[in-house]
PDB file of C-alpha atoms in Angstrom:
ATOM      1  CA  UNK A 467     -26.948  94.769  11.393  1.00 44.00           C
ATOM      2  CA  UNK A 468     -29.338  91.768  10.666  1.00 53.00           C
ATOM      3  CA  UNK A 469     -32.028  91.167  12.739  1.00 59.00           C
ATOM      4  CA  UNK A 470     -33.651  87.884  11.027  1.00 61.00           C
ATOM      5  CA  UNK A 471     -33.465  86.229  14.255  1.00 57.00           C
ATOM      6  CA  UNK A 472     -35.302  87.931  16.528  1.00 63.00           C
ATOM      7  CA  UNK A 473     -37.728  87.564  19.922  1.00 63.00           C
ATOM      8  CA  UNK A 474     -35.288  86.012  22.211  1.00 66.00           C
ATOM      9  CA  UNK A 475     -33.518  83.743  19.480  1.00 72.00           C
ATOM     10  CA  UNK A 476     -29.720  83.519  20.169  1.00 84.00           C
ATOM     11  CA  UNK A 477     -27.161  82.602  16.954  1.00 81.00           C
ATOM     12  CA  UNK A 478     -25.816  79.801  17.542  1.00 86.00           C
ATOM     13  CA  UNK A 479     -24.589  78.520  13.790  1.00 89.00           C
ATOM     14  CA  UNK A 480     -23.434  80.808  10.672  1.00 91.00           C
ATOM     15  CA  UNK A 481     -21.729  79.712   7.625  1.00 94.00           C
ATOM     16  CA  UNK A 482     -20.921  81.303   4.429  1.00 94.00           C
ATOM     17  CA  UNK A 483     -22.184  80.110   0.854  1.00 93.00           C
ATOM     18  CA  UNK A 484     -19.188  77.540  -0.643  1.00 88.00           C
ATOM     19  CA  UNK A 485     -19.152  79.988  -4.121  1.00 91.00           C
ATOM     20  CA  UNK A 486     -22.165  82.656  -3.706  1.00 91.00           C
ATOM     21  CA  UNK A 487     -19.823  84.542  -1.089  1.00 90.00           C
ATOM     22  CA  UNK A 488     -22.943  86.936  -0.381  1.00 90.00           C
ATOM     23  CA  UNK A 489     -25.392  84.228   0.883  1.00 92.00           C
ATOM     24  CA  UNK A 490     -24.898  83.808   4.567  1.00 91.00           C
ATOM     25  CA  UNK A 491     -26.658  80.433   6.459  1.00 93.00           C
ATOM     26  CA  UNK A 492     -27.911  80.369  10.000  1.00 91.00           C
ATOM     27  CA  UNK A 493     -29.614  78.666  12.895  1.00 92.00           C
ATOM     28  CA  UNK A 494     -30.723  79.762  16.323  1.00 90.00           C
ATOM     29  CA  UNK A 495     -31.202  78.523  19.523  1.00 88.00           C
ATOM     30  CA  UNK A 496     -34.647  80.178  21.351  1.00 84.00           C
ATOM     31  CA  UNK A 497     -38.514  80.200  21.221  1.00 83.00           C
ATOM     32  CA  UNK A 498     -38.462  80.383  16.812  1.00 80.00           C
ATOM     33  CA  UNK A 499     -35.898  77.412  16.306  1.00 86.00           C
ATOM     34  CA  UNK A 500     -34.990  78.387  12.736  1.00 89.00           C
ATOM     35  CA  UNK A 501     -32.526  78.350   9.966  1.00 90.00           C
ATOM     36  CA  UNK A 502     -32.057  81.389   7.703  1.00 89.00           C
ATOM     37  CA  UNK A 503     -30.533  81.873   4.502  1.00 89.00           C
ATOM     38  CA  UNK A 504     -29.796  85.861   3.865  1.00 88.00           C
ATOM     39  CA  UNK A 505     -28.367  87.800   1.200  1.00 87.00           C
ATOM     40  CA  UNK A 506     -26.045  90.187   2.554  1.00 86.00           C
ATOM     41  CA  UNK A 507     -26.258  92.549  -0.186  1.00 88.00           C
ATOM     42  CA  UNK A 508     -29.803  93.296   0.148  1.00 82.00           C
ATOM     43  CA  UNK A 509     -31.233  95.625   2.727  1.00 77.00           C
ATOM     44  CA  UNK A 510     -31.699  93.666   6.009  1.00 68.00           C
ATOM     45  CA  UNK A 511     -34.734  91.594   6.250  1.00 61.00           C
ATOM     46  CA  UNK A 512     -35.635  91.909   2.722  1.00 71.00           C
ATOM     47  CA  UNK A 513     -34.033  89.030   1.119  1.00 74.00           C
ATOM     48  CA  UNK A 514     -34.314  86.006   4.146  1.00 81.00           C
ATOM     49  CA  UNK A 515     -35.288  82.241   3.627  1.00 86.00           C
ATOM     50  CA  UNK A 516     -36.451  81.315   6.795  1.00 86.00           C
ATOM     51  CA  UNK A 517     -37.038  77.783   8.007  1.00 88.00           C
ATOM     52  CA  UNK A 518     -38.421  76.743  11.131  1.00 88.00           C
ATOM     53  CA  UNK A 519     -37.383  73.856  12.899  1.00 90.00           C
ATOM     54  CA  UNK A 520     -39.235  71.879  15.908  1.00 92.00           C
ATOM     55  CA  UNK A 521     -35.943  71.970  17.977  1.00 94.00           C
ATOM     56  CA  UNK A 522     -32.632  74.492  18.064  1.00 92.00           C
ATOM     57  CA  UNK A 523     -30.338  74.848  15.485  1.00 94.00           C
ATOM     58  CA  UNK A 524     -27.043  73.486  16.663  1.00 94.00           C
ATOM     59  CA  UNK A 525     -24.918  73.689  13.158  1.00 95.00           C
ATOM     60  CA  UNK A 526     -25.689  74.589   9.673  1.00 95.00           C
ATOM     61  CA  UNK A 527     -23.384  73.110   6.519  1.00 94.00           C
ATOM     62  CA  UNK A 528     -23.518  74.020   2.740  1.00 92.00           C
ATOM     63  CA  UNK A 529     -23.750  70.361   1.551  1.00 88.00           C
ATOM     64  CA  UNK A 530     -22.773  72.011  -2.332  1.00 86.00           C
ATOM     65  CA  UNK A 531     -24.229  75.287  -3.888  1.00 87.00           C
ATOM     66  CA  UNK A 532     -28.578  74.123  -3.658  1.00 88.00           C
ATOM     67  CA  UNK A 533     -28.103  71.926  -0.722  1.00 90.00           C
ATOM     68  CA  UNK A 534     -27.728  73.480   3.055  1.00 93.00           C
ATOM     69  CA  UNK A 535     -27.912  70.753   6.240  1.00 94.00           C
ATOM     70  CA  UNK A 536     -29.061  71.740   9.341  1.00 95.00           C
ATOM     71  CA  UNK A 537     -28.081  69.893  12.785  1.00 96.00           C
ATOM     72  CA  UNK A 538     -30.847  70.161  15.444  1.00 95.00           C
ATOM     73  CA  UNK A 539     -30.964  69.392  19.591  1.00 94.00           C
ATOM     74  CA  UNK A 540     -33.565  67.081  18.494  1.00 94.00           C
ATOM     75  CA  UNK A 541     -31.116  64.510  17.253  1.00 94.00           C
ATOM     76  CA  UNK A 542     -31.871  65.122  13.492  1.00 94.00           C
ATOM     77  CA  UNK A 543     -30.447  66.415  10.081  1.00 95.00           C
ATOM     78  CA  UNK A 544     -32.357  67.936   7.591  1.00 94.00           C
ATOM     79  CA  UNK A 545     -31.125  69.027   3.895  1.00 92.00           C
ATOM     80  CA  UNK A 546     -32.656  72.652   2.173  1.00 91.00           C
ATOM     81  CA  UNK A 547     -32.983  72.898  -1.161  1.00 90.00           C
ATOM     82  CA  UNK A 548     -32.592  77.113  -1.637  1.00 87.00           C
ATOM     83  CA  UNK A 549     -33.927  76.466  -5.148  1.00 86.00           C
ATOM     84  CA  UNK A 550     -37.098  74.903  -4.227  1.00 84.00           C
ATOM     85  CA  UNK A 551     -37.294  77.198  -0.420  1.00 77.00           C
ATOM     86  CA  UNK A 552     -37.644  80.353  -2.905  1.00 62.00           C
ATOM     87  CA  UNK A 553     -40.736  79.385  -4.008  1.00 48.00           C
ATOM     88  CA  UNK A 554     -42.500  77.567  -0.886  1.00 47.00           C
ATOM     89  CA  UNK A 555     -42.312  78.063   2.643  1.00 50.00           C
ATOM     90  CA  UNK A 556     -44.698  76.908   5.886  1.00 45.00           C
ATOM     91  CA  UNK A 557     -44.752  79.097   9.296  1.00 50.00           C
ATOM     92  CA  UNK A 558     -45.421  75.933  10.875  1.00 49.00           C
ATOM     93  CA  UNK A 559     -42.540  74.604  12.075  1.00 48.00           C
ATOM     94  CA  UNK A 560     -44.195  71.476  12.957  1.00 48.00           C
ATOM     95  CA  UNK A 561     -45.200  70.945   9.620  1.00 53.00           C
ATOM     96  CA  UNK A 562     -42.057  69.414   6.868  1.00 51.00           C
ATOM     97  CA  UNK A 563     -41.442  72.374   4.472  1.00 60.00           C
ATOM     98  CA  UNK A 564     -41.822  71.780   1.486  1.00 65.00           C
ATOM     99  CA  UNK A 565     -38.026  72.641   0.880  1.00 78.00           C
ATOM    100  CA  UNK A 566     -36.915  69.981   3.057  1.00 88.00           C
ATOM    101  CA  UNK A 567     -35.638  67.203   0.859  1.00 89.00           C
ATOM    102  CA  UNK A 568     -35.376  64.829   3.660  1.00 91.00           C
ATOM    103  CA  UNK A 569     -35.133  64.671   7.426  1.00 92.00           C
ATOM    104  CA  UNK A 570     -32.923  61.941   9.125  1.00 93.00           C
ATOM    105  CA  UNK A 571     -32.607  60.814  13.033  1.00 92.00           C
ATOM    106  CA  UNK A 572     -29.387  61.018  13.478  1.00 91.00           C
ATOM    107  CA  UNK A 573     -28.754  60.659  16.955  1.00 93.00           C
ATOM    108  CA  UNK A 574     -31.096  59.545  20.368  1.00 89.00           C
ATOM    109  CA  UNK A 575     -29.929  63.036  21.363  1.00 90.00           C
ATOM    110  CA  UNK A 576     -28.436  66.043  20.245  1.00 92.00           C
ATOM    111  CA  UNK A 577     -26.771  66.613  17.009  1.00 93.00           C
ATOM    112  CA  UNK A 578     -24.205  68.978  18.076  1.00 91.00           C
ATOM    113  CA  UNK A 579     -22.124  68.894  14.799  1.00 91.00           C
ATOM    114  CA  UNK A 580     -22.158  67.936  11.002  1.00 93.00           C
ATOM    115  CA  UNK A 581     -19.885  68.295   8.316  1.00 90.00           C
ATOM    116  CA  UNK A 582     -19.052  66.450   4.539  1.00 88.00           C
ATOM    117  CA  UNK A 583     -16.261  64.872   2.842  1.00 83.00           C
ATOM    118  CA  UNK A 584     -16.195  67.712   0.730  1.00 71.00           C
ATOM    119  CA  UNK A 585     -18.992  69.745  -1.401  1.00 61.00           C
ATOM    120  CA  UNK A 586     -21.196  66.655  -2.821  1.00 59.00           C
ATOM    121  CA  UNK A 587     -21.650  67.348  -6.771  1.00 59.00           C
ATOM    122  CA  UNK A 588     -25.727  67.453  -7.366  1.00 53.00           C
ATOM    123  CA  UNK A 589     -25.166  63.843  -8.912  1.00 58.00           C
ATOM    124  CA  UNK A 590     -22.136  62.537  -6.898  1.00 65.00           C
ATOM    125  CA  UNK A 591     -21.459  60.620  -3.720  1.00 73.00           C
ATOM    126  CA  UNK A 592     -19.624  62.118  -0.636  1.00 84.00           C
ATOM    127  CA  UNK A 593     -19.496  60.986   3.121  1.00 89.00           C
ATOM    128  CA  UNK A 594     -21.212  62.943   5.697  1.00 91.00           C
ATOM    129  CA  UNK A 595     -20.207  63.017   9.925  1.00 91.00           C
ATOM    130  CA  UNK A 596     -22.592  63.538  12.416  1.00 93.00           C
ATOM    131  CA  UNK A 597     -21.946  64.156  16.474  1.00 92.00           C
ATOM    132  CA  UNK A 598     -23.548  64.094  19.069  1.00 91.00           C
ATOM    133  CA  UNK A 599     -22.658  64.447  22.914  1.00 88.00           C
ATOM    134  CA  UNK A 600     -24.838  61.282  24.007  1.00 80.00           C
ATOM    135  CA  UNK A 601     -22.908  58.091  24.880  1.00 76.00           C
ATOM    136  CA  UNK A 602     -25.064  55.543  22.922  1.00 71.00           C
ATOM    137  CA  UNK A 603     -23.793  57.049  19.648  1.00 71.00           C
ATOM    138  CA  UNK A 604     -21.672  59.658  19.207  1.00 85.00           C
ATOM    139  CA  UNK A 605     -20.212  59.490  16.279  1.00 90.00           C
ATOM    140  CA  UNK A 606     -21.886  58.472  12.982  1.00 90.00           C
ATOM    141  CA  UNK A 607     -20.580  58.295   9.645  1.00 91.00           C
ATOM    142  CA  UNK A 608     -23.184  58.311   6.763  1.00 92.00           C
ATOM    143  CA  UNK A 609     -23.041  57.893   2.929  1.00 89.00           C
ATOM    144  CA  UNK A 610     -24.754  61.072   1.035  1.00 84.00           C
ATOM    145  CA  UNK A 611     -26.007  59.936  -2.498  1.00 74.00           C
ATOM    146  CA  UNK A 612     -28.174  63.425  -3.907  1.00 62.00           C
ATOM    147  CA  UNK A 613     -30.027  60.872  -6.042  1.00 64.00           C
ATOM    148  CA  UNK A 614     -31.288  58.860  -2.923  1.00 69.00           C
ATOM    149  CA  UNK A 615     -33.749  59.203  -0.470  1.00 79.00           C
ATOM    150  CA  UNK A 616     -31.554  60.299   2.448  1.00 86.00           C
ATOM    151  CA  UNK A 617     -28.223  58.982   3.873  1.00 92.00           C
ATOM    152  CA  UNK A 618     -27.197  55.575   4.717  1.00 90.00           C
ATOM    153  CA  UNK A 619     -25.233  55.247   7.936  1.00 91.00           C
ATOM    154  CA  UNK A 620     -22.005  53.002   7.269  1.00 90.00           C
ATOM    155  CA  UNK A 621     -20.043  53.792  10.637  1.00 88.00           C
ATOM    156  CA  UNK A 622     -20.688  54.407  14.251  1.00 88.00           C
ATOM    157  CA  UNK A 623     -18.792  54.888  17.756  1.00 79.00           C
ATOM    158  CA  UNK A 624     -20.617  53.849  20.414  1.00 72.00           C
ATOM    159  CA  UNK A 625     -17.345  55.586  22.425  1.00 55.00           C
ATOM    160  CA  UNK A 626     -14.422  57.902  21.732  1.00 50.00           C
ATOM    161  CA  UNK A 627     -11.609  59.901  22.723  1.00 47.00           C
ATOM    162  CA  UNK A 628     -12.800  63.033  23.601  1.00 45.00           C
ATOM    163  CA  UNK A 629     -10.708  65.967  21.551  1.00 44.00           C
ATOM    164  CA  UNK A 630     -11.039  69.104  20.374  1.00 44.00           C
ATOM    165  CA  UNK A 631     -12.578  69.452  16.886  1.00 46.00           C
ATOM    166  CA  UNK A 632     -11.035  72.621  15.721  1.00 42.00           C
ATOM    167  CA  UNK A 633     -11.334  72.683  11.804  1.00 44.00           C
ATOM    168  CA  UNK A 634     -13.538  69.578  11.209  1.00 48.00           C
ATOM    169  CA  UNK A 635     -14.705  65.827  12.347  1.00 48.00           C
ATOM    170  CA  UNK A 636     -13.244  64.358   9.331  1.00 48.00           C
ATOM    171  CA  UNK A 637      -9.253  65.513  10.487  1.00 45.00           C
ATOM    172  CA  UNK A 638     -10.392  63.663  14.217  1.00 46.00           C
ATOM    173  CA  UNK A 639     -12.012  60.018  12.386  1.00 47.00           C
ATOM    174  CA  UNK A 640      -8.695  58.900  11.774  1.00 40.00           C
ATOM    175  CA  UNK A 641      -7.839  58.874  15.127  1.00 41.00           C
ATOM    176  CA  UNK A 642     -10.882  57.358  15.984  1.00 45.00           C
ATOM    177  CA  UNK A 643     -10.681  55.022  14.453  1.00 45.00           C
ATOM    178  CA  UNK A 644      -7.677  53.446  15.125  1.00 38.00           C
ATOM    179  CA  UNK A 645      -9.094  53.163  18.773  1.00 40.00           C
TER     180      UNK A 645
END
């Protein structure tokens, strides 16, 4: 049993590692708003990258093997690099880690989901979705370059058909779009 969230903290994200099938990502909802990263084959607790957030967790994505996003209730995304989060961390989740390669307002409210193309290459180019349950911009589409600063928005629904997103955003744009 892990235990990395703890004091009240409810899972509300998980998602496995695209090749490193023993890392496991995750972000909770409650008073520590964090993401984790945990190795499964270690002894609980003793091998956990732990970021903390300003707002809940509401999905985390593997962007490609270094990179993990994180979707908060405060309308952002921010990427992890797990190569640099080894070496630095900050308890003050106020503060940008220093693993953070950038942080982008994604939405006036909650980002509720995100999700790629497919996993970006550390020097190639893939699209990223964003969603959000607010009605001034639910739906954003964004172009990921690893060598930029941060993504470049290129799409966005101001309103939608509502459906259900079972496997991923990118099966329901098509649809959108030809609203």
């Amino acid at each position: 049993v892990f235990s990395h969230h703890s004091g009240g903290d409810k899972v509300q994200s998980v998602r496995w590692h695209n090749t490193e099938e023993s890392l496991l990502a995750s972000g909770s909802i409650g008073p520590s708003h964090q993401a984790a990263i945990t190795d499964v084959r270690a002894p609980p607790g003793s091998a956990t990258l732990r970021f903390p957030l300003p707002a809940d967790v509401e999905q985390v994505h593997w962007l490609n093997d270094q990179l993990l996003l994180v979707a908060s209730e405060d309308g952002t995304v921010r990427c992890i690099d797990i190569l640099k989060a080894s070496s630095a961390s900050t308890a003050d989740k106020n503060k940008p880690s220093p693993s953070f390669l950038w942080t982008l307002g994604a939405h006036d409210g909650p980002c509720s989901g995100v999700t790629t193309s497919f996993p970006a290459e550390l020097n190639g180019q893939c699209l990223m979705a964003t969603i959000s349950p607010t009605k001034t911009s639910p739906l954003k589409l964004w172009t990921l370059n690893p060598s930029a600063k941060g993504p470049s928005c290129i799409f966005s629904r101001t309103s939608y058909l509502v459906l259900p997103l079972r496997n991923s955003i990118f099966a329901s744009l098509l649809i959108f779009t030809l609203f």
